[in-house]
Short mmCIF file of C-alpha atoms in Angstrom, two decimals:
data_model
loop_
_atom_site.label_atom_id
_atom_site.label_comp_id
_atom_site.label_asym_id
_atom_site.label_seq_id
_atom_site.Cartn_x
_atom_site.Cartn_y
_atom_site.Cartn_z
CA ASP A 1 124.13 123.40 109.86
CA ALA A 2 124.98 120.35 107.75
CA GLY A 3 122.09 118.30 106.55
CA VAL A 4 122.13 114.54 106.06
CA THR A 5 125.30 113.42 104.31
CA GLN A 6 125.82 110.10 102.58
CA SER A 7 128.88 108.46 101.11
CA PRO A 8 129.80 107.40 98.57
CA THR A 9 127.53 109.05 96.00
CA HIS A 10 128.01 106.30 93.43
CA LEU A 11 129.22 102.74 93.67
CA ILE A 12 129.65 99.89 91.21
CA LYS A 13 129.90 96.31 92.48
CA THR A 14 129.60 92.84 91.03
CA ARG A 15 127.27 90.08 92.06
CA GLY A 16 128.24 88.31 95.25
CA GLN A 17 130.27 91.20 96.63
CA GLN A 18 129.54 93.09 99.82
CA VAL A 19 128.98 96.83 100.18
CA THR A 20 128.91 99.36 103.02
CA LEU A 21 127.11 102.67 102.73
CA ARG A 22 127.51 105.48 105.25
CA CYS A 23 125.26 108.19 106.60
CA SER A 24 125.70 111.14 108.95
CA PRO A 25 122.42 112.51 110.25
CA LYS A 26 121.39 116.12 110.46
CA SER A 27 122.74 117.87 113.52
CA GLY A 28 120.50 117.23 116.54
CA HIS A 29 118.87 114.15 115.06
CA ASP A 30 119.13 110.79 116.80
CA THR A 31 117.18 108.43 114.54
CA VAL A 32 118.34 107.11 111.17
CA SER A 33 116.22 105.27 108.64
CA TRP A 34 117.38 103.62 105.43
CA TYR A 35 115.34 103.36 102.25
CA GLN A 36 115.86 101.65 98.91
CA GLN A 37 114.48 103.38 95.84
CA ALA A 38 114.42 101.28 92.68
CA LEU A 39 113.96 102.96 89.32
CA GLY A 40 110.41 104.24 88.91
CA GLN A 41 109.42 103.29 92.45
CA GLY A 42 108.98 105.09 95.71
CA PRO A 43 111.41 104.70 98.61
CA GLN A 44 111.02 101.31 100.33
CA PHE A 45 111.70 101.18 104.07
CA ILE A 46 114.64 98.94 104.99
CA PHE A 47 115.16 99.61 108.71
CA GLN A 48 115.44 102.27 111.35
CA TYR A 49 118.06 102.77 114.07
CA TYR A 50 117.65 104.56 117.37
CA GLU A 51 120.00 104.45 120.35
CA GLU A 52 122.30 102.12 118.39
CA GLU A 53 119.60 99.48 118.01
CA GLU A 54 117.45 98.39 115.09
CA ARG A 55 114.00 99.54 116.13
CA GLN A 56 111.93 98.70 113.07
CA ARG A 57 112.52 96.66 109.93
CA GLY A 58 110.84 96.42 106.54
CA ASN A 59 110.54 93.40 104.25
CA PHE A 60 114.20 93.01 103.40
CA PRO A 61 116.29 89.83 103.77
CA ASP A 62 119.00 89.36 106.37
CA ARG A 63 121.60 90.20 103.72
CA PHE A 64 120.73 93.79 104.61
CA SER A 65 122.14 94.79 107.96
CA GLY A 66 123.03 98.01 109.66
CA HIS A 67 124.66 99.72 112.53
CA GLN A 68 124.34 102.98 114.39
CA PHE A 69 127.29 104.51 116.21
CA PRO A 70 127.30 106.56 119.44
CA ASN A 71 127.53 109.77 117.38
CA TYR A 72 124.26 108.71 115.64
CA SER A 73 125.91 108.08 112.27
CA SER A 74 124.93 104.86 110.58
CA GLU A 75 126.06 102.23 108.11
CA LEU A 76 124.06 100.00 105.79
CA ASN A 77 125.70 96.73 104.80
CA VAL A 78 124.52 94.49 102.00
CA ASN A 79 126.07 91.04 101.59
CA ALA A 80 126.01 88.68 98.60
CA LEU A 81 124.86 91.40 96.22
CA LEU A 82 122.26 90.54 93.60
CA LEU A 83 121.50 92.36 90.36
CA GLY A 84 118.18 93.39 91.92
CA ASP A 85 119.97 95.31 94.65
CA SER A 86 120.81 98.00 92.11
CA ALA A 87 119.00 101.08 93.37
CA LEU A 88 119.33 104.46 95.03
CA TYR A 89 119.86 104.02 98.76
CA LEU A 90 118.56 106.89 100.83
CA CYS A 91 119.33 107.69 104.41
CA ALA A 92 116.89 109.82 106.39
CA SER A 93 117.28 111.27 109.86
CA SER A 94 114.75 112.52 112.35
CA TRP A 95 114.42 113.46 116.01
CA ALA A 96 112.51 110.85 117.95
CA ARG A 97 111.28 113.18 120.67
CA GLN A 98 109.40 115.56 118.40
CA GLY A 99 106.35 113.37 117.94
CA ARG A 100 105.38 114.80 114.60
CA GLU A 101 108.87 114.35 113.22
CA LYS A 102 109.51 114.57 109.54
CA LEU A 103 112.30 112.81 107.73
CA PHE A 104 115.26 114.70 106.32
CA PHE A 105 116.90 112.84 103.47
CA GLY A 106 120.40 112.74 102.12
CA SER A 107 121.12 112.78 98.40
CA GLY A 108 121.55 109.03 98.36
CA THR A 109 124.06 106.47 97.17
CA GLN A 110 123.47 105.09 93.68
CA LEU A 111 124.48 101.43 93.75
CA SER A 112 124.93 99.51 90.51
CA VAL A 113 125.42 95.75 90.69
CA LEU A 114 126.84 94.18 87.53
CA ASP B 1 100.66 94.97 98.73
CA GLN B 2 100.92 98.69 98.12
CA GLN B 3 99.51 100.47 101.17
CA VAL B 4 100.10 103.95 99.75
CA LYS B 5 99.15 104.46 96.13
CA GLN B 6 99.71 107.28 93.70
CA ASN B 7 97.79 106.17 90.66
CA SER B 8 98.91 108.94 88.33
CA PRO B 9 102.54 108.42 87.34
CA SER B 10 102.68 111.79 85.60
CA LEU B 11 100.85 115.10 85.34
CA SER B 12 101.34 118.13 83.09
CA VAL B 13 99.98 121.54 84.04
CA GLN B 14 100.24 124.99 82.53
CA GLU B 15 102.15 127.60 84.52
CA GLY B 16 99.82 129.61 86.76
CA ARG B 17 97.19 126.88 86.90
CA ILE B 18 96.40 124.53 89.78
CA SER B 19 98.22 121.22 90.13
CA ILE B 20 96.37 118.48 92.02
CA LEU B 21 98.28 115.37 93.04
CA ASN B 22 96.38 112.48 94.58
CA CYS B 23 97.25 109.73 97.01
CA ASP B 24 95.21 106.82 98.40
CA TYR B 25 96.01 104.62 101.36
CA THR B 26 94.60 101.43 102.79
CA ASN B 27 95.65 101.33 106.46
CA SER B 28 93.40 103.23 108.86
CA MET B 29 96.23 103.16 111.46
CA PHE B 30 98.24 105.72 109.52
CA ASP B 31 98.30 108.84 111.70
CA TYR B 32 100.44 111.35 109.85
CA PHE B 33 100.93 112.11 106.19
CA LEU B 34 103.65 113.97 104.36
CA TRP B 35 104.43 115.13 100.85
CA TYR B 36 107.97 115.16 99.53
CA LYS B 37 109.39 116.64 96.36
CA LYS B 38 112.34 115.09 94.59
CA TYR B 39 114.58 116.58 91.92
CA PRO B 40 116.97 114.36 89.92
CA ALA B 41 120.22 113.50 91.73
CA GLU B 42 118.86 114.85 95.02
CA GLY B 43 117.17 113.28 98.00
CA PRO B 44 113.48 113.94 98.67
CA THR B 45 112.78 117.23 100.42
CA PHE B 46 109.89 117.79 102.79
CA LEU B 47 107.05 119.89 101.45
CA ILE B 48 104.04 119.77 103.74
CA SER B 49 102.38 117.44 106.24
CA ILE B 50 99.03 116.80 107.84
CA SER B 51 97.95 114.98 110.97
CA SER B 52 95.10 112.49 110.77
CA ILE B 53 93.07 114.69 113.15
CA LYS B 54 92.93 117.49 110.59
CA ASP B 55 91.40 117.71 107.14
CA LYS B 56 93.42 120.58 105.69
CA ASN B 57 96.81 122.17 106.07
CA GLU B 58 98.06 125.14 104.11
CA ASP B 59 101.54 126.54 103.56
CA GLY B 60 101.85 129.28 100.98
CA ARG B 61 101.07 127.89 97.54
CA PHE B 62 100.73 124.35 98.91
CA THR B 63 97.62 122.88 100.52
CA VAL B 64 97.08 119.29 101.58
CA PHE B 65 93.59 117.89 102.04
CA LEU B 66 92.82 114.70 103.94
CA ASN B 67 89.61 112.70 103.59
CA LYS B 68 89.85 109.98 106.22
CA SER B 69 86.61 108.24 105.33
CA ALA B 70 87.81 107.83 101.75
CA LYS B 71 91.43 107.20 102.83
CA HIS B 72 92.48 109.82 100.33
CA LEU B 73 94.72 112.85 100.40
CA SER B 74 95.58 115.40 97.80
CA LEU B 75 98.18 118.11 97.33
CA HIS B 76 97.13 121.34 95.63
CA ILE B 77 99.72 123.72 94.23
CA VAL B 78 98.39 127.14 93.29
CA PRO B 79 99.69 128.79 91.19
CA SER B 80 101.97 126.21 89.64
CA GLN B 81 105.45 127.37 88.63
CA PRO B 82 108.04 125.77 86.33
CA GLY B 83 110.31 125.24 89.37
CA ASP B 84 107.65 122.94 90.80
CA SER B 85 108.48 120.38 88.11
CA ALA B 86 109.69 117.34 90.08
CA VAL B 87 108.56 113.96 91.33
CA TYR B 88 106.16 114.18 94.27
CA PHE B 89 105.89 111.41 96.83
CA CYS B 90 103.12 110.90 99.31
CA ALA B 91 104.15 109.19 102.57
CA ALA B 92 102.19 107.84 105.51
CA ARG B 93 103.36 107.07 109.03
CA ASP B 94 102.57 103.55 110.20
CA ILE B 95 102.43 103.18 113.99
CA THR B 96 100.84 99.74 114.16
CA SER B 97 103.92 98.06 115.64
CA GLY B 98 104.34 100.60 118.44
CA THR B 99 107.25 102.33 116.77
CA TYR B 100 106.88 104.12 113.50
CA LYS B 101 107.94 103.81 109.91
CA TYR B 102 107.06 105.81 106.84
CA ILE B 103 105.55 104.17 103.78
CA PHE B 104 105.91 105.95 100.46
CA GLY B 105 103.86 105.91 97.31
CA THR B 106 105.43 105.37 93.89
CA GLY B 107 105.43 109.06 93.03
CA THR B 108 103.85 111.40 90.49
CA ARG B 109 106.05 113.28 88.05
CA LEU B 110 104.75 116.83 87.72
CA LYS B 111 105.70 118.91 84.73
CA VAL B 112 104.74 122.59 84.78
CA LEU B 113 104.77 124.05 81.31
CA ALA B 114 105.86 127.66 80.84
#
């Protein structure tokens, strides 16, 4: 049973570029959440997708967008990259119907913006 | 505005002794709390959780205590082992908007000394 998988593991971009990160949820999970973890900080909630729609969003600008596909996998897109976007991006999946669901995290994508 | 706070960035404990990690929160609408452990280059892994209707939950060496009136929870690890050395994150589920999102603290780095 594969857990949450993310790709790529590392990425280097320059300011102003655009980036797409990918996530496949744990088998049986239908909800995907994205988090940004800056150095020395805890994961910050970006948004959550369920049934291919953005269900909840944190305090992130519109440069951050996402998508969920019919197979529940998800993408995070960041446009017009800033130096401050350098962080570890974590994808977490869960099963909406459980009620007391816990998040299962992938290993993350380390994004460096130069 | 940090709604979930872990005021101790680091903690060192001798092997075999008790480790106590603390977490404070500000929002009385949080209904579910979790602890995650994170090793370098890995995503956070679920450790233990507690519902807001309980004041204690135990799983092997790990016990979480919740004091709702003080908006405080703690994680006890007894006995501590060198393999427990990691960063520990406290997370709270926010249901105020009708759907949920998890808010994380900034983490406490635990070092268990052999």
